[in-house]
Tab-separated table of C-alpha atoms in Angstrom:
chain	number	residue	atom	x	y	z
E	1	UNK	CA	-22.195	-15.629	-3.819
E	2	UNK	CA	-21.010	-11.819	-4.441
E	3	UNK	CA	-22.721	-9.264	-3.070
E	4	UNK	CA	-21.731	-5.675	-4.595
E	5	UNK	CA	-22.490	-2.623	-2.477
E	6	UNK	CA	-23.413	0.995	-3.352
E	7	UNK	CA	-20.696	3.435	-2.208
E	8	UNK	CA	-22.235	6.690	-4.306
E	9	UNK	CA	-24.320	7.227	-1.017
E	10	UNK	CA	-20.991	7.994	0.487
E	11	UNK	CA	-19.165	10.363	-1.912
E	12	UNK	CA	-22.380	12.566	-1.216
E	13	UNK	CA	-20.980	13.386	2.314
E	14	UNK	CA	-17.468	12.701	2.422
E	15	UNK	CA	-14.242	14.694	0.903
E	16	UNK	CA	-11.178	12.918	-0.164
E	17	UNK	CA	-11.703	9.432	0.423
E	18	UNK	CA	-12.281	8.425	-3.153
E	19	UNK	CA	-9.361	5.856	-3.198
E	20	UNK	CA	-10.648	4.452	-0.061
E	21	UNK	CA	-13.603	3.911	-2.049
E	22	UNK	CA	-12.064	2.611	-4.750
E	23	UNK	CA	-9.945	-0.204	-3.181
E	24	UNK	CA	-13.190	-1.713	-1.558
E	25	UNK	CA	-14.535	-1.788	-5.178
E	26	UNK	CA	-11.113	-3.344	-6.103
E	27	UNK	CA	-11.430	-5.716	-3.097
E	28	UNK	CA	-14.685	-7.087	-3.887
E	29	UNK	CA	-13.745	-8.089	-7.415
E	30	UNK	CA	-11.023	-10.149	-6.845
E	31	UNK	CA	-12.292	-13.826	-7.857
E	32	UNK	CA	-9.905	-17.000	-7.309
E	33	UNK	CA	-7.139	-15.822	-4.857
E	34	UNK	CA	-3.692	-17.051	-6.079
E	35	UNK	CA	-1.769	-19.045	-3.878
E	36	UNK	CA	1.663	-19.241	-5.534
E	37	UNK	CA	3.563	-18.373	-4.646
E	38	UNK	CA	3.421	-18.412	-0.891
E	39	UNK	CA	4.276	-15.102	1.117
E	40	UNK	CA	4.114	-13.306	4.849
E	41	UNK	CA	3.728	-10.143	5.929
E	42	UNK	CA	5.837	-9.138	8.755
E	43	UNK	CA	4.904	-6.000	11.093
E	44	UNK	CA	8.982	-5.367	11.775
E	45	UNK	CA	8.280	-1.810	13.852
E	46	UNK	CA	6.579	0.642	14.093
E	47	UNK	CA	6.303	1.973	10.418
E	48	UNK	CA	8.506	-0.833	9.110
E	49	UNK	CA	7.088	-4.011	6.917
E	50	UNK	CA	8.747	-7.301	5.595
E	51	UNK	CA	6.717	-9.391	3.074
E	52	UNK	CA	8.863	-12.437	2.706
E	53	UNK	CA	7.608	-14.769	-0.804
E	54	UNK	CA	9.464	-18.672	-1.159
E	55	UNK	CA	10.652	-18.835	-4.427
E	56	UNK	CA	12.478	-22.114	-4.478
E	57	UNK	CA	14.730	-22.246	-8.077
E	58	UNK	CA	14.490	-18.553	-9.152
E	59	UNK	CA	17.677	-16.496	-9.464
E	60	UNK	CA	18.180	-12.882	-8.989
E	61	UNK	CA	17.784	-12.215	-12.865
E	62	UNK	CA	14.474	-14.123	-13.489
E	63	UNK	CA	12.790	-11.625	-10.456
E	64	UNK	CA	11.583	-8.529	-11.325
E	65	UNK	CA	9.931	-5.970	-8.798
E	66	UNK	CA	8.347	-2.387	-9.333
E	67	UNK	CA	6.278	-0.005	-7.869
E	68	UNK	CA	3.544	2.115	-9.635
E	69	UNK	CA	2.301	4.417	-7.036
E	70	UNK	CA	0.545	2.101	-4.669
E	71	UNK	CA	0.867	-0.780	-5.551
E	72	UNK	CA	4.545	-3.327	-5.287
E	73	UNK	CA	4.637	-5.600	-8.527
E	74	UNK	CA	6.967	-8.609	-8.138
E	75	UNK	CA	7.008	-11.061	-11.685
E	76	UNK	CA	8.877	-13.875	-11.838
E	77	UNK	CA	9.785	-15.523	-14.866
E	78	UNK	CA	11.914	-18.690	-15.060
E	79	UNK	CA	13.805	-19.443	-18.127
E	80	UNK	CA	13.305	-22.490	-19.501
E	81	UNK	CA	16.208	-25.430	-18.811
E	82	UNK	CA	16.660	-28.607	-21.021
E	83	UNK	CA	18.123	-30.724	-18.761
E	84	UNK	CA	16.047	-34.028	-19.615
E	85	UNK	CA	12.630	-35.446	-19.812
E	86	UNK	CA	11.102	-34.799	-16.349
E	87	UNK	CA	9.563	-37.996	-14.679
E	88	UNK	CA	7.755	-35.598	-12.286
E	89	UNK	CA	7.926	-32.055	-11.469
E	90	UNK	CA	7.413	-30.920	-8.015
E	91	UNK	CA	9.350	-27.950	-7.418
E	92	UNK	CA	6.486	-24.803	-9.248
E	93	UNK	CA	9.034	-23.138	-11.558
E	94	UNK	CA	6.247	-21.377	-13.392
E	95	UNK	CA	5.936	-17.454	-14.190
E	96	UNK	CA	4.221	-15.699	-11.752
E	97	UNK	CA	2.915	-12.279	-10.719
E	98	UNK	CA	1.913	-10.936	-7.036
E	99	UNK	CA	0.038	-7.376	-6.941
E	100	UNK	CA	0.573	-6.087	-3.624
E	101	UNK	CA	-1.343	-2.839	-2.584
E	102	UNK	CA	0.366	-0.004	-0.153
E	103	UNK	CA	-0.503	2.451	2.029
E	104	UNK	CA	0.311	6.029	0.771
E	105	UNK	CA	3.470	6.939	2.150
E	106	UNK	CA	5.034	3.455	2.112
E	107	UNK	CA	8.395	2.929	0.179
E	108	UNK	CA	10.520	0.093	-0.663
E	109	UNK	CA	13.490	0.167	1.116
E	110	UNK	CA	15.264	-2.646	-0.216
E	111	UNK	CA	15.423	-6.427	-1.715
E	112	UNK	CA	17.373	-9.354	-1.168
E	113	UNK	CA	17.219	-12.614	-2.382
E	114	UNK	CA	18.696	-15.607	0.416
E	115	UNK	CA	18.471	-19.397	-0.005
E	116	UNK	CA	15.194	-19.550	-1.920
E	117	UNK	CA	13.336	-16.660	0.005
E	118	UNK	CA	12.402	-12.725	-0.889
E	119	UNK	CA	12.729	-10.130	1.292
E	120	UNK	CA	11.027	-7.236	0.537
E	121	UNK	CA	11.740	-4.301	3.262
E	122	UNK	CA	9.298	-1.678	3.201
E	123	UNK	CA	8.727	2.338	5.246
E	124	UNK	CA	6.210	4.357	5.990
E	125	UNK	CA	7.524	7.766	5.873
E	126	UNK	CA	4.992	9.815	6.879
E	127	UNK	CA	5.682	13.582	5.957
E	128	UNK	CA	5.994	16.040	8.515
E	129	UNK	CA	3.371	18.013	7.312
E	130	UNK	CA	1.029	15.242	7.820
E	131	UNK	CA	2.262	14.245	11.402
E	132	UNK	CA	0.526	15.279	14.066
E	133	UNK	CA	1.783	18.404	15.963
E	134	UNK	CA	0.642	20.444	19.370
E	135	UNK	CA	-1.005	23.265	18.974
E	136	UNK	CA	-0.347	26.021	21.816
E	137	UNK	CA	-2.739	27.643	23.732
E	138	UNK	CA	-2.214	31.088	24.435
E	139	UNK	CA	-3.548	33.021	27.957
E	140	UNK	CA	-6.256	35.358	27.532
E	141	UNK	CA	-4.204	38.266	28.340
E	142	UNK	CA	-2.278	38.202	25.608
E	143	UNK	CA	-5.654	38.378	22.988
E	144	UNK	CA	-6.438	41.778	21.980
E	145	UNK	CA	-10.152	43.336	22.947
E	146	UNK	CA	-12.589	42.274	20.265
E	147	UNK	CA	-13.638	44.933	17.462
E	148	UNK	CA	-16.691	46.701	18.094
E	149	UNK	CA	-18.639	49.573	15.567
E	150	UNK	CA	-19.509	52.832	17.157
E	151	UNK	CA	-22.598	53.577	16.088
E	152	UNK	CA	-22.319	57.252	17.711
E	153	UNK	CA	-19.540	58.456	15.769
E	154	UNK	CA	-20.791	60.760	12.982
E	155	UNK	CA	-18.986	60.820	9.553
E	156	UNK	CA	-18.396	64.205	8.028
């Protein structure tokens, strides 16, 4: 059961929240949700992320991550190995690829690939025009007398 809502009732009263919009639209299409392979999300700090993906059997070179504005990318494709006839294969060695969408502001700090597991470091640098600053409040005395017009004054 899907149920699609109406957002253009919103753009009608609100400025600049168009891609807010947009990933709820992009949120209620997604159909089968992926499982492979499996990742967390850390919260490390304050404006500081981990997302952590198992990829048992895949080297450095078969990884690939990007980023494309807001969104992290990470494809993994496994080269094939002839090492015999496999009996049975447990260990998923298939390609993959894991959209994951960011917050503006949020970089990738780093990678690093340990026994089997991804770690993806991530920041949210938030610019320091956007961060929120006090505003001083000055005394009355210092404000000048307000404008007035004289009406009496005659112009020659």
């Amino acid at each position: 059961m899907r149920n699609d809502f109406d957002f253009a009732p919103l753009y009608r009263s609100s400025i600049g929240f168009d891609r807010v919009f947009n990933l709820l639209n992009n949120a209620q299409r997604l159909q089968a949700v992926d499982t492979w392979p499996p990742y967390d999300i850390v919260k490390t700090g304050e404006n500081e992320y981990r997302i952590q993906m198992a990829l048992a059997g895949f080297a450095q070179t078969d990884l690939d991550i990007s980023q494309e504005r807001n969104v992290l990318i990470v494809k993994g494709q496994k080269a094939e190995e002839k090492d015999g006839e496999y009996l049975h294969r447990g260990i998923a060695g298939r390609a993959f690829e894991r959209r994951f969408e960011l917050a503006d502001h949020v970089r990738v700090e780093n990678a690093s690939l340990t026994n089997g597991l991804l770690s993806i470091e991530l920041k949210r640098e938030i610019p320091e025009a956007m961060k929120p600053r006090r505003i001083a409040i000055g005394s009355s005395a210092e404000t000048q007398a307000p404008l007035q017009i004289d009406a009496e004054r005659q112009v020659a």
